[in-house]
PDB file of C-alpha atoms and ligand atoms in Angstrom:
ATOM      1  CA  UNK A 173      18.263  22.967  -0.711  1.00 50.00           C
ATOM      2  CA  UNK A 174      17.972  20.736   2.372  1.00 49.00           C
ATOM      3  CA  UNK A 175      15.477  21.111   5.183  1.00 53.00           C
ATOM      4  CA  UNK A 176      17.406  20.506   8.431  1.00 49.00           C
ATOM      5  CA  UNK A 177      14.315  18.882   9.945  1.00 48.00           C
ATOM      6  CA  UNK A 178      13.858  16.179   7.373  1.00 68.00           C
ATOM      7  CA  UNK A 179      15.513  12.829   7.667  1.00 92.00           C
ATOM      8  CA  UNK A 180      17.081  12.627   4.244  1.00 95.00           C
ATOM      9  CA  UNK A 181      20.805  11.966   4.694  1.00 96.00           C
ATOM     10  CA  UNK A 182      21.652  11.534   1.000  1.00 97.00           C
ATOM     11  CA  UNK A 183      19.930  13.802  -1.501  1.00 97.00           C
ATOM     12  CA  UNK A 184      20.725  13.610  -5.209  1.00 98.00           C
ATOM     13  CA  UNK A 185      19.098  16.029  -7.638  1.00 98.00           C
ATOM     14  CA  UNK A 186      19.364  16.253 -11.415  1.00 97.00           C
ATOM     15  CA  UNK A 187      22.542  14.157 -11.573  1.00 98.00           C
ATOM     16  CA  UNK A 188      24.213  13.886 -14.966  1.00 98.00           C
ATOM     17  CA  UNK A 189      27.237  11.669 -15.593  1.00 98.00           C
ATOM     18  CA  UNK A 190      28.650  11.358 -19.051  1.00 96.00           C
ATOM     19  CA  UNK A 191      31.690   9.597 -20.517  1.00 95.00           C
ATOM     20  CA  UNK A 192      32.351  11.060 -23.965  1.00 93.00           C
ATOM     21  CA  UNK A 193      29.126  10.555 -25.879  1.00 93.00           C
ATOM     22  CA  UNK A 194      27.842   8.012 -23.375  1.00 95.00           C
ATOM     23  CA  UNK A 195      25.395   9.523 -20.893  1.00 96.00           C
ATOM     24  CA  UNK A 196      25.044   7.187 -17.920  1.00 97.00           C
ATOM     25  CA  UNK A 197      22.804   9.348 -15.689  1.00 98.00           C
ATOM     26  CA  UNK A 198      20.478  11.984 -17.076  1.00 97.00           C
ATOM     27  CA  UNK A 199      18.676  13.988 -14.407  1.00 96.00           C
ATOM     28  CA  UNK A 200      18.806  11.294 -11.714  1.00 98.00           C
ATOM     29  CA  UNK A 201      17.136  12.044  -8.343  1.00 98.00           C
ATOM     30  CA  UNK A 202      17.463   9.959  -5.188  1.00 98.00           C
ATOM     31  CA  UNK A 203      16.658  10.423  -1.491  1.00 97.00           C
ATOM     32  CA  UNK A 204      17.962   8.123   1.213  1.00 97.00           C
ATOM     33  CA  UNK A 205      16.602   8.472   4.730  1.00 96.00           C
ATOM     34  CA  UNK A 206      18.403   8.044   8.016  1.00 95.00           C
ATOM     35  CA  UNK A 207      18.578   4.505   9.353  1.00 95.00           C
ATOM     36  CA  UNK A 208      17.389   2.784   6.176  1.00 96.00           C
ATOM     37  CA  UNK A 209      19.029  -0.007   4.244  1.00 97.00           C
ATOM     38  CA  UNK A 210      18.464   0.893   0.604  1.00 98.00           C
ATOM     39  CA  UNK A 211      19.252  -1.681  -2.056  1.00 97.00           C
ATOM     40  CA  UNK A 212      20.471  -0.156  -5.331  1.00 97.00           C
ATOM     41  CA  UNK A 213      19.708  -2.421  -8.279  1.00 97.00           C
ATOM     42  CA  UNK A 214      19.804  -2.168 -12.040  1.00 95.00           C
ATOM     43  CA  UNK A 215      21.158  -3.957 -15.077  1.00 93.00           C
ATOM     44  CA  UNK A 216      24.870  -4.112 -15.739  1.00 92.00           C
ATOM     45  CA  UNK A 217      26.237  -0.717 -16.783  1.00 92.00           C
ATOM     46  CA  UNK A 218      23.248   1.304 -15.518  1.00 95.00           C
ATOM     47  CA  UNK A 219      25.624   3.342 -13.372  1.00 96.00           C
ATOM     48  CA  UNK A 220      25.287   2.008  -9.828  1.00 96.00           C
ATOM     49  CA  UNK A 221      29.007   2.293  -9.078  1.00 94.00           C
ATOM     50  CA  UNK A 222      29.266   5.663 -10.827  1.00 96.00           C
ATOM     51  CA  UNK A 223      26.394   6.886  -8.633  1.00 97.00           C
ATOM     52  CA  UNK A 224      28.158   5.661  -5.501  1.00 96.00           C
ATOM     53  CA  UNK A 225      31.426   7.296  -6.530  1.00 95.00           C
ATOM     54  CA  UNK A 226      29.608  10.554  -7.278  1.00 96.00           C
ATOM     55  CA  UNK A 227      27.954  10.582  -3.837  1.00 96.00           C
ATOM     56  CA  UNK A 228      31.287   9.861  -2.160  1.00 93.00           C
ATOM     57  CA  UNK A 229      32.952  12.758  -3.971  1.00 91.00           C
ATOM     58  CA  UNK A 230      35.285  10.336  -5.784  1.00 90.00           C
ATOM     59  CA  UNK A 231      33.980  11.351  -9.197  1.00 93.00           C
ATOM     60  CA  UNK A 232      33.356  14.852 -10.514  1.00 93.00           C
ATOM     61  CA  UNK A 233      29.900  14.580 -12.006  1.00 96.00           C
ATOM     62  CA  UNK A 234      28.823  16.696 -14.963  1.00 96.00           C
ATOM     63  CA  UNK A 235      25.633  18.313 -13.659  1.00 96.00           C
ATOM     64  CA  UNK A 236      23.357  18.227 -10.647  1.00 97.00           C
ATOM     65  CA  UNK A 237      23.720  18.487  -6.913  1.00 96.00           C
ATOM     66  CA  UNK A 238      24.466  15.941  -4.192  1.00 96.00           C
ATOM     67  CA  UNK A 239      24.219  16.492  -0.462  1.00 95.00           C
ATOM     68  CA  UNK A 240      25.366  14.055   2.183  1.00 95.00           C
ATOM     69  CA  UNK A 241      24.243  14.962   5.707  1.00 93.00           C
ATOM     70  CA  UNK A 242      23.435  18.433   4.382  1.00 91.00           C
ATOM     71  CA  UNK A 243      26.927  18.955   2.925  1.00 90.00           C
ATOM     72  CA  UNK A 244      27.275  19.678  -0.774  1.00 93.00           C
ATOM     73  CA  UNK A 245      29.819  17.063  -1.853  1.00 91.00           C
ATOM     74  CA  UNK A 246      31.208  19.244  -4.622  1.00 90.00           C
ATOM     75  CA  UNK A 247      30.855  22.835  -3.533  1.00 86.00           C
ATOM     76  CA  UNK A 248      31.141  22.796   0.269  1.00 85.00           C
ATOM     77  CA  UNK A 249      34.358  24.151   1.825  1.00 84.00           C
ATOM     78  CA  UNK A 250      37.202  21.611   2.126  1.00 86.00           C
ATOM     79  CA  UNK A 251      36.774  21.246   5.914  1.00 86.00           C
ATOM     80  CA  UNK A 252      33.104  20.349   5.614  1.00 85.00           C
ATOM     81  CA  UNK A 253      33.854  17.859   2.870  1.00 84.00           C
ATOM     82  CA  UNK A 254      36.519  16.264   5.069  1.00 83.00           C
ATOM     83  CA  UNK A 255      33.978  15.910   7.873  1.00 84.00           C
ATOM     84  CA  UNK A 256      31.558  14.368   5.414  1.00 84.00           C
ATOM     85  CA  UNK A 257      34.275  11.913   4.358  1.00 85.00           C
ATOM     86  CA  UNK A 258      34.645  10.842   7.992  1.00 86.00           C
ATOM     87  CA  UNK A 259      30.905  10.207   8.132  1.00 91.00           C
ATOM     88  CA  UNK A 260      30.931   7.652   5.331  1.00 93.00           C
ATOM     89  CA  UNK A 261      32.458   4.176   5.405  1.00 93.00           C
ATOM     90  CA  UNK A 262      32.901   2.212   2.208  1.00 91.00           C
ATOM     91  CA  UNK A 263      33.260  -1.452   1.351  1.00 90.00           C
ATOM     92  CA  UNK A 264      34.344  -1.652  -2.280  1.00 86.00           C
ATOM     93  CA  UNK A 265      33.453  -4.654  -4.401  1.00 79.00           C
ATOM     94  CA  UNK A 266      36.841  -6.340  -4.160  1.00 68.00           C
ATOM     95  CA  UNK A 267      37.251  -5.506  -0.472  1.00 68.00           C
ATOM     96  CA  UNK A 268      40.186  -3.239  -1.382  1.00 79.00           C
ATOM     97  CA  UNK A 269      42.228  -4.234   1.661  1.00 85.00           C
ATOM     98  CA  UNK A 270      45.973  -3.568   1.618  1.00 89.00           C
ATOM     99  CA  UNK A 271      47.361  -7.056   1.051  1.00 87.00           C
ATOM    100  CA  UNK A 272      50.665  -6.435   2.840  1.00 92.00           C
ATOM    101  CA  UNK A 273      48.982  -5.136   6.007  1.00 94.00           C
ATOM    102  CA  UNK A 274      47.282  -7.235   8.655  1.00 95.00           C
ATOM    103  CA  UNK A 275      43.541  -6.902   9.203  1.00 95.00           C
ATOM    104  CA  UNK A 276      44.186  -4.733  12.257  1.00 96.00           C
ATOM    105  CA  UNK A 277      46.609  -2.490  10.366  1.00 96.00           C
ATOM    106  CA  UNK A 278      44.040  -2.121   7.580  1.00 95.00           C
ATOM    107  CA  UNK A 279      41.427  -0.981  10.103  1.00 95.00           C
ATOM    108  CA  UNK A 280      43.971   1.384  11.686  1.00 96.00           C
ATOM    109  CA  UNK A 281      44.663   3.202   8.376  1.00 93.00           C
ATOM    110  CA  UNK A 282      41.640   5.557   8.484  1.00 90.00           C
ATOM    111  CA  UNK A 283      41.959   6.033  12.259  1.00 93.00           C
ATOM    112  CA  UNK A 284      45.598   7.116  11.928  1.00 93.00           C
ATOM    113  CA  UNK A 285      44.769   9.309   8.948  1.00 89.00           C
ATOM    114  CA  UNK A 286      42.112  11.256  10.813  1.00 87.00           C
ATOM    115  CA  UNK A 287      43.586  11.079  14.344  1.00 90.00           C
ATOM    116  CA  UNK A 288      47.377  11.083  13.830  1.00 90.00           C
ATOM    117  CA  UNK A 289      48.107  11.989  17.466  1.00 92.00           C
ATOM    118  CA  UNK A 290      46.158   9.125  19.031  1.00 91.00           C
ATOM    119  CA  UNK A 291      48.337   6.794  21.155  1.00 92.00           C
ATOM    120  CA  UNK A 292      49.185   3.503  19.484  1.00 94.00           C
ATOM    121  CA  UNK A 293      47.523   1.325  22.148  1.00 94.00           C
ATOM    122  CA  UNK A 294      44.252   3.248  21.763  1.00 94.00           C
ATOM    123  CA  UNK A 295      44.368   2.917  17.976  1.00 95.00           C
ATOM    124  CA  UNK A 296      44.922  -0.825  18.453  1.00 95.00           C
ATOM    125  CA  UNK A 297      41.999  -1.145  20.907  1.00 94.00           C
ATOM    126  CA  UNK A 298      39.704   0.754  18.529  1.00 95.00           C
ATOM    127  CA  UNK A 299      40.724  -1.516  15.652  1.00 95.00           C
ATOM    128  CA  UNK A 300      40.095  -4.596  17.824  1.00 95.00           C
ATOM    129  CA  UNK A 301      36.638  -3.304  18.693  1.00 94.00           C
ATOM    130  CA  UNK A 302      35.766  -2.912  15.009  1.00 94.00           C
ATOM    131  CA  UNK A 303      37.138  -6.361  14.160  1.00 95.00           C
ATOM    132  CA  UNK A 304      34.863  -7.890  16.804  1.00 93.00           C
ATOM    133  CA  UNK A 305      31.913  -5.707  15.744  1.00 91.00           C
ATOM    134  CA  UNK A 306      32.289  -7.130  12.241  1.00 90.00           C
ATOM    135  CA  UNK A 307      31.908 -10.619  13.691  1.00 90.00           C
ATOM    136  CA  UNK A 308      35.528 -11.701  13.330  1.00 92.00           C
ATOM    137  CA  UNK A 309      37.410 -13.572  16.053  1.00 93.00           C
ATOM    138  CA  UNK A 310      39.907 -11.400  17.936  1.00 93.00           C
ATOM    139  CA  UNK A 311      42.885 -13.314  16.508  1.00 94.00           C
ATOM    140  CA  UNK A 312      41.935 -12.229  12.970  1.00 94.00           C
ATOM    141  CA  UNK A 313      43.441  -8.860  13.835  1.00 95.00           C
ATOM    142  CA  UNK A 314      46.970 -10.107  13.229  1.00 96.00           C
ATOM    143  CA  UNK A 315      46.221 -12.062  10.045  1.00 94.00           C
ATOM    144  CA  UNK A 316      46.938 -10.974   6.493  1.00 94.00           C
ATOM    145  CA  UNK A 317      43.920 -10.723   4.152  1.00 92.00           C
ATOM    146  CA  UNK A 318      45.308 -13.682   2.173  1.00 91.00           C
ATOM    147  CA  UNK A 319      45.009 -15.860   5.287  1.00 93.00           C
ATOM    148  CA  UNK A 320      41.240 -15.269   5.521  1.00 90.00           C
ATOM    149  CA  UNK A 321      38.271 -16.819   3.704  1.00 86.00           C
ATOM    150  CA  UNK A 322      36.270 -14.663   1.262  1.00 84.00           C
ATOM    151  CA  UNK A 323      33.539 -14.084   3.850  1.00 85.00           C
ATOM    152  CA  UNK A 324      36.057 -13.109   6.523  1.00 89.00           C
ATOM    153  CA  UNK A 325      37.758 -10.695   4.124  1.00 90.00           C
ATOM    154  CA  UNK A 326      34.391  -8.987   3.562  1.00 88.00           C
ATOM    155  CA  UNK A 327      33.999  -8.715   7.330  1.00 91.00           C
ATOM    156  CA  UNK A 328      37.484  -7.197   7.559  1.00 93.00           C
ATOM    157  CA  UNK A 329      36.356  -4.698   4.908  1.00 92.00           C
ATOM    158  CA  UNK A 330      33.299  -3.871   7.034  1.00 93.00           C
ATOM    159  CA  UNK A 331      35.542  -3.460  10.103  1.00 94.00           C
ATOM    160  CA  UNK A 332      37.593  -0.924   8.178  1.00 94.00           C
ATOM    161  CA  UNK A 333      34.460   0.814   6.838  1.00 93.00           C
ATOM    162  CA  UNK A 334      33.289   1.211  10.455  1.00 94.00           C
ATOM    163  CA  UNK A 335      36.668   2.413  11.735  1.00 93.00           C
ATOM    164  CA  UNK A 336      35.557   6.016  12.262  1.00 93.00           C
ATOM    165  CA  UNK A 337      32.014   5.206  13.470  1.00 92.00           C
ATOM    166  CA  UNK A 338      30.385   6.623  10.337  1.00 94.00           C
ATOM    167  CA  UNK A 339      26.585   7.020  10.354  1.00 95.00           C
ATOM    168  CA  UNK A 340      26.431   5.977   6.667  1.00 96.00           C
ATOM    169  CA  UNK A 341      28.059   2.998   4.985  1.00 96.00           C
ATOM    170  CA  UNK A 342      28.288   2.166   1.302  1.00 96.00           C
ATOM    171  CA  UNK A 343      28.534  -1.465   0.306  1.00 95.00           C
ATOM    172  CA  UNK A 344      29.258  -2.415  -3.304  1.00 93.00           C
ATOM    173  CA  UNK A 345      28.090  -5.975  -4.035  1.00 91.00           C
ATOM    174  CA  UNK A 346      29.048  -7.252  -0.561  1.00 87.00           C
ATOM    175  CA  UNK A 347      27.736 -10.789  -1.060  1.00 87.00           C
ATOM    176  CA  UNK A 348      29.210 -11.301  -4.538  1.00 86.00           C
ATOM    177  CA  UNK A 349      31.408 -14.389  -4.535  1.00 83.00           C
ATOM    178  CA  UNK A 350      30.098 -15.729  -1.206  1.00 84.00           C
ATOM    179  CA  UNK A 351      28.297 -19.064  -0.962  1.00 85.00           C
ATOM    180  CA  UNK A 352      24.592 -18.841   0.050  1.00 84.00           C
ATOM    181  CA  UNK A 353      25.319 -19.486   3.750  1.00 86.00           C
ATOM    182  CA  UNK A 354      28.148 -16.948   3.802  1.00 84.00           C
ATOM    183  CA  UNK A 355      25.906 -14.455   1.992  1.00 89.00           C
ATOM    184  CA  UNK A 356      23.048 -14.974   4.473  1.00 91.00           C
ATOM    185  CA  UNK A 357      25.483 -14.543   7.398  1.00 90.00           C
ATOM    186  CA  UNK A 358      26.728 -11.319   5.871  1.00 90.00           C
ATOM    187  CA  UNK A 359      23.154 -10.051   5.371  1.00 93.00           C
ATOM    188  CA  UNK A 360      22.479 -10.771   9.054  1.00 93.00           C
ATOM    189  CA  UNK A 361      25.583  -8.818  10.014  1.00 92.00           C
ATOM    190  CA  UNK A 362      24.449  -5.786   8.001  1.00 94.00           C
ATOM    191  CA  UNK A 363      20.964  -5.948   9.530  1.00 94.00           C
ATOM    192  CA  UNK A 364      22.412  -6.269  13.040  1.00 93.00           C
ATOM    193  CA  UNK A 365      24.720  -3.305  12.498  1.00 91.00           C
ATOM    194  CA  UNK A 366      21.786  -1.269  11.219  1.00 94.00           C
ATOM    195  CA  UNK A 367      19.714  -1.945  14.325  1.00 92.00           C
ATOM    196  CA  UNK A 368      22.591  -1.747  16.818  1.00 90.00           C
ATOM    197  CA  UNK A 369      24.248   1.382  15.440  1.00 90.00           C
ATOM    198  CA  UNK A 370      21.361   3.046  13.580  1.00 92.00           C
ATOM    199  CA  UNK A 371      23.410   2.890  10.382  1.00 95.00           C
ATOM    200  CA  UNK A 372      22.142   4.113   7.045  1.00 97.00           C
ATOM    201  CA  UNK A 373      23.238   1.650   4.368  1.00 97.00           C
ATOM    202  CA  UNK A 374      23.605   2.302   0.629  1.00 97.00           C
ATOM    203  CA  UNK A 375      23.834  -1.214  -0.723  1.00 97.00           C
ATOM    204  CA  UNK A 376      24.562  -2.028  -4.367  1.00 96.00           C
ATOM    205  CA  UNK A 377      23.529  -5.607  -5.011  1.00 94.00           C
ATOM    206  CA  UNK A 378      22.285  -8.121  -7.543  1.00 91.00           C
ATOM    207  CA  UNK A 379      21.402 -10.531  -4.748  1.00 91.00           C
ATOM    208  CA  UNK A 380      17.631 -11.008  -4.589  1.00 91.00           C
ATOM    209  CA  UNK A 381      17.868 -12.733  -1.204  1.00 90.00           C
ATOM    210  CA  UNK A 382      19.581  -9.639   0.189  1.00 92.00           C
ATOM    211  CA  UNK A 383      16.896  -7.381  -1.291  1.00 94.00           C
ATOM    212  CA  UNK A 384      14.062  -9.434   0.168  1.00 92.00           C
ATOM    213  CA  UNK A 385      15.697 -10.107   3.523  1.00 92.00           C
ATOM    214  CA  UNK A 386      17.257  -6.872   4.725  1.00 94.00           C
ATOM    215  CA  UNK A 387      16.391  -3.892   2.515  1.00 96.00           C
ATOM    216  CA  UNK A 388      13.865  -1.329   3.732  1.00 96.00           C
ATOM    217  CA  UNK A 389      13.680   0.143   0.253  1.00 97.00           C
ATOM    218  CA  UNK A 390      14.893  -0.737  -3.190  1.00 97.00           C
ATOM    219  CA  UNK A 391      15.967   1.909  -5.717  1.00 98.00           C
ATOM    220  CA  UNK A 392      15.986   0.721  -9.325  1.00 97.00           C
ATOM    221  CA  UNK A 393      18.316   2.334 -11.859  1.00 97.00           C
ATOM    222  CA  UNK A 394      17.134   2.157 -15.454  1.00 96.00           C
ATOM    223  CA  UNK A 395      16.750   4.551 -18.362  1.00 95.00           C
ATOM    224  CA  UNK A 396      19.526   6.744 -16.838  1.00 97.00           C
ATOM    225  CA  UNK A 397      17.429   7.536 -13.740  1.00 97.00           C
ATOM    226  CA  UNK A 398      16.107   6.077 -10.502  1.00 97.00           C
ATOM    227  CA  UNK A 399      12.808   4.678 -11.762  1.00 96.00           C
ATOM    228  CA  UNK A 400      11.385   3.855  -8.367  1.00 96.00           C
ATOM    229  CA  UNK A 401      12.611   3.959  -4.753  1.00 97.00           C
ATOM    230  CA  UNK A 402      10.165   2.118  -2.509  1.00 96.00           C
ATOM    231  CA  UNK A 403       9.625  -0.969  -0.334  1.00 96.00           C
ATOM    232  CA  UNK A 404      10.238  -4.092  -2.378  1.00 94.00           C
ATOM    233  CA  UNK A 405       6.603  -5.150  -2.608  1.00 93.00           C
ATOM    234  CA  UNK A 406       5.772  -1.835  -4.287  1.00 95.00           C
ATOM    235  CA  UNK A 407       8.793  -2.081  -6.583  1.00 95.00           C
ATOM    236  CA  UNK A 408       7.704  -5.551  -7.748  1.00 92.00           C
ATOM    237  CA  UNK A 409       4.460  -4.036  -9.067  1.00 91.00           C
ATOM    238  CA  UNK A 410       6.157  -1.253 -11.042  1.00 92.00           C
ATOM    239  CA  UNK A 411       5.330  -1.421 -14.717  1.00 92.00           C
ATOM    240  CA  UNK A 412       8.712  -1.548 -16.465  1.00 93.00           C
ATOM    241  CA  UNK A 413      10.110  -4.428 -18.529  1.00 91.00           C
ATOM    242  CA  UNK A 414      13.394  -4.739 -16.600  1.00 92.00           C
ATOM    243  CA  UNK A 415      11.613  -4.706 -13.238  1.00 92.00           C
ATOM    244  CA  UNK A 416       9.039  -7.244 -14.375  1.00 90.00           C
ATOM    245  CA  UNK A 417      11.737  -9.573 -15.671  1.00 89.00           C
ATOM    246  CA  UNK A 418      13.979  -9.147 -12.631  1.00 90.00           C
ATOM    247  CA  UNK A 419      11.332  -9.423  -9.916  1.00 87.00           C
ATOM    248  CA  UNK A 420       9.108 -12.016 -11.534  1.00 85.00           C
ATOM    249  CA  UNK A 421      11.690 -14.415 -12.984  1.00 76.00           C
ATOM    250  CA  UNK A 422      12.502 -17.818 -11.446  1.00 73.00           C
ATOM    251  CA  UNK A 423      15.306 -16.482  -9.218  1.00 73.00           C
ATOM    252  CA  UNK A 424      12.985 -13.852  -7.755  1.00 71.00           C
ATOM    253  CA  UNK A 425      10.313 -16.468  -7.081  1.00 70.00           C
ATOM    254  CA  UNK A 426      12.868 -18.586  -5.211  1.00 72.00           C
ATOM    255  CA  UNK A 427      13.903 -15.573  -3.119  1.00 70.00           C
ATOM    256  CA  UNK A 428      10.251 -14.713  -2.383  1.00 71.00           C
ATOM    257  CA  UNK A 429       9.532 -18.294  -1.305  1.00 72.00           C
ATOM    258  CA  UNK A 430      12.613 -18.296   0.910  1.00 71.00           C
ATOM    259  CA  UNK A 431      11.488 -15.020   2.471  1.00 71.00           C
ATOM    260  CA  UNK A 432       7.991 -16.466   3.084  1.00 70.00           C
ATOM    261  CA  UNK A 433       9.554 -19.507   4.791  1.00 70.00           C
ATOM    262  CA  UNK A 434      11.628 -17.229   7.057  1.00 68.00           C
ATOM    263  CA  UNK A 435       8.456 -15.224   7.844  1.00 64.00           C
ATOM    264  CA  UNK A 436       6.517 -18.411   8.725  1.00 66.00           C
ATOM    265  CA  UNK A 437       9.336 -19.719  10.908  1.00 65.00           C
ATOM    266  CA  UNK A 438       9.564 -16.476  12.882  1.00 62.00           C
ATOM    267  CA  UNK A 439       5.758 -16.312  13.262  1.00 60.00           C
ATOM    268  CA  UNK A 440       5.774 -19.863  14.705  1.00 62.00           C
ATOM    269  CA  UNK A 441       8.646 -18.976  17.029  1.00 62.00           C
ATOM    270  CA  UNK A 442       6.663 -16.081  18.609  1.00 52.00           C
TER     271      UNK A 442
HETATM  272  N1  ATP B 543      36.068   5.877 -16.001  1.00 91.82           N
HETATM  273  C1  ATP B 543      35.181   5.552 -16.954  1.00 91.82           C
HETATM  274  N2  ATP B 543      35.411   5.836 -18.240  1.00 91.82           N
HETATM  275  C2  ATP B 543      34.505   5.538 -19.199  1.00 91.82           C
HETATM  276  N3  ATP B 543      33.343   4.911 -18.959  1.00 91.82           N
HETATM  277  C3  ATP B 543      33.061   4.591 -17.688  1.00 91.82           C
HETATM  278  C4  ATP B 543      33.964   4.888 -16.630  1.00 91.82           C
HETATM  279  N4  ATP B 543      33.412   4.453 -15.454  1.00 91.82           N
HETATM  280  C5  ATP B 543      32.224   3.900 -15.788  1.00 91.82           C
HETATM  281  N5  ATP B 543      32.027   3.987 -17.125  1.00 91.82           N
HETATM  282  C6  ATP B 543      30.829   3.503 -17.835  1.00 91.82           C
HETATM  283  O1  ATP B 543      29.685   3.925 -17.151  1.00 91.82           O
HETATM  284  C7  ATP B 543      28.682   2.926 -17.196  1.00 91.82           C
HETATM  285  C8  ATP B 543      28.206   2.620 -15.791  1.00 91.82           C
HETATM  286  O2  ATP B 543      29.238   1.955 -15.089  1.00 91.82           O
HETATM  287  P1  ATP B 543      29.024   1.385 -13.620  1.00 91.82           P
HETATM  288  O3  ATP B 543      30.296   0.676 -13.263  1.00 91.82           O
HETATM  289  O4  ATP B 543      28.561   2.441 -12.720  1.00 91.82           O
HETATM  290  O5  ATP B 543      27.846   0.349 -13.873  1.00 91.82           O
HETATM  291  P2  ATP B 543      27.175  -0.626 -12.824  1.00 91.82           P
HETATM  292  O6  ATP B 543      25.716  -0.360 -12.847  1.00 91.82           O
HETATM  293  O7  ATP B 543      27.851  -0.498 -11.497  1.00 91.82           O
HETATM  294  O8  ATP B 543      27.470  -2.023 -13.506  1.00 91.82           O
HETATM  295  P3  ATP B 543      27.756  -3.507 -12.917  1.00 91.82           P
HETATM  296  O9  ATP B 543      26.455  -3.977 -12.330  1.00 91.82           O
HETATM  297  O10 ATP B 543      28.119  -4.286 -14.128  1.00 91.82           O
HETATM  298  O11 ATP B 543      28.866  -3.384 -11.907  1.00 91.82           O
HETATM  299  C9  ATP B 543      29.288   1.733 -17.925  1.00 91.82           C
HETATM  300  O12 ATP B 543      28.864   1.747 -19.258  1.00 91.82           O
HETATM  301  C10 ATP B 543      30.768   1.979 -17.834  1.00 91.82           C
HETATM  302  O13 ATP B 543      31.436   1.462 -18.933  1.00 91.82           O
END
């Protein structure tokens, strides 16, 4: 199915997900290209998390085909699927850190799982590197998640998602529960990681500021499909009631104005 020369790193075709009588996805297609931050939006219950879990191989979908980095997430041999797993880092909505482990130990979990023979001091150094990459102070490595603020816990989650240097990361509502300054800081971190590491980012969000500030494309889930997957200014023009309400309501206008102010400030700074 995939052309090795194209730059699509996640390819979803004809995806169907159904729970009993309830069909959540019905023939959903989606392409995500290397190095892009793609915001996944849609009303509550439109199946954003189910889509993410399907791509990650955490849910057995009912029909369709999904490839990540050219590997069929369902039908490829076990070894290839394991390699694919190493190539994807995930930050779940609640952070999903082990509460009884320190931040460093949390980051070490995937490293130890995939490289069980690595010397302890090297595992520690790698974990420290990821903690710093996520913008945490070095001493956060020995803290328990409960000793950190919400924003710092999200950063610890990012450090763990980056533990194995994956080229693709999945973020589920990363700015939910953060105050506006914390959310903007987190957006900056994601953007910086994208440019520094060339990361591809699959980003589920309801946060309009995030969509306007850092997303290269926005994919809208509605009517059991991806309605549109395009730069935000094209998405805004798409003729669909949910899109019109979402992108032209008062919250969207505030986000657009904020984005225009940022644009003006950077133009003046040049
Ligand atoms: N394990 C499950 N069993 C039954 N129904 C499920 C299951 N997982 C998800 N669903 C249903 O699938 C639909 C999509 O759920 P999903 O969590 O993907 O939505 P979402 O778009 O991420 O929503 P939100 O924005 O509210 O987080 C919902 O109606 C949900 O109830």
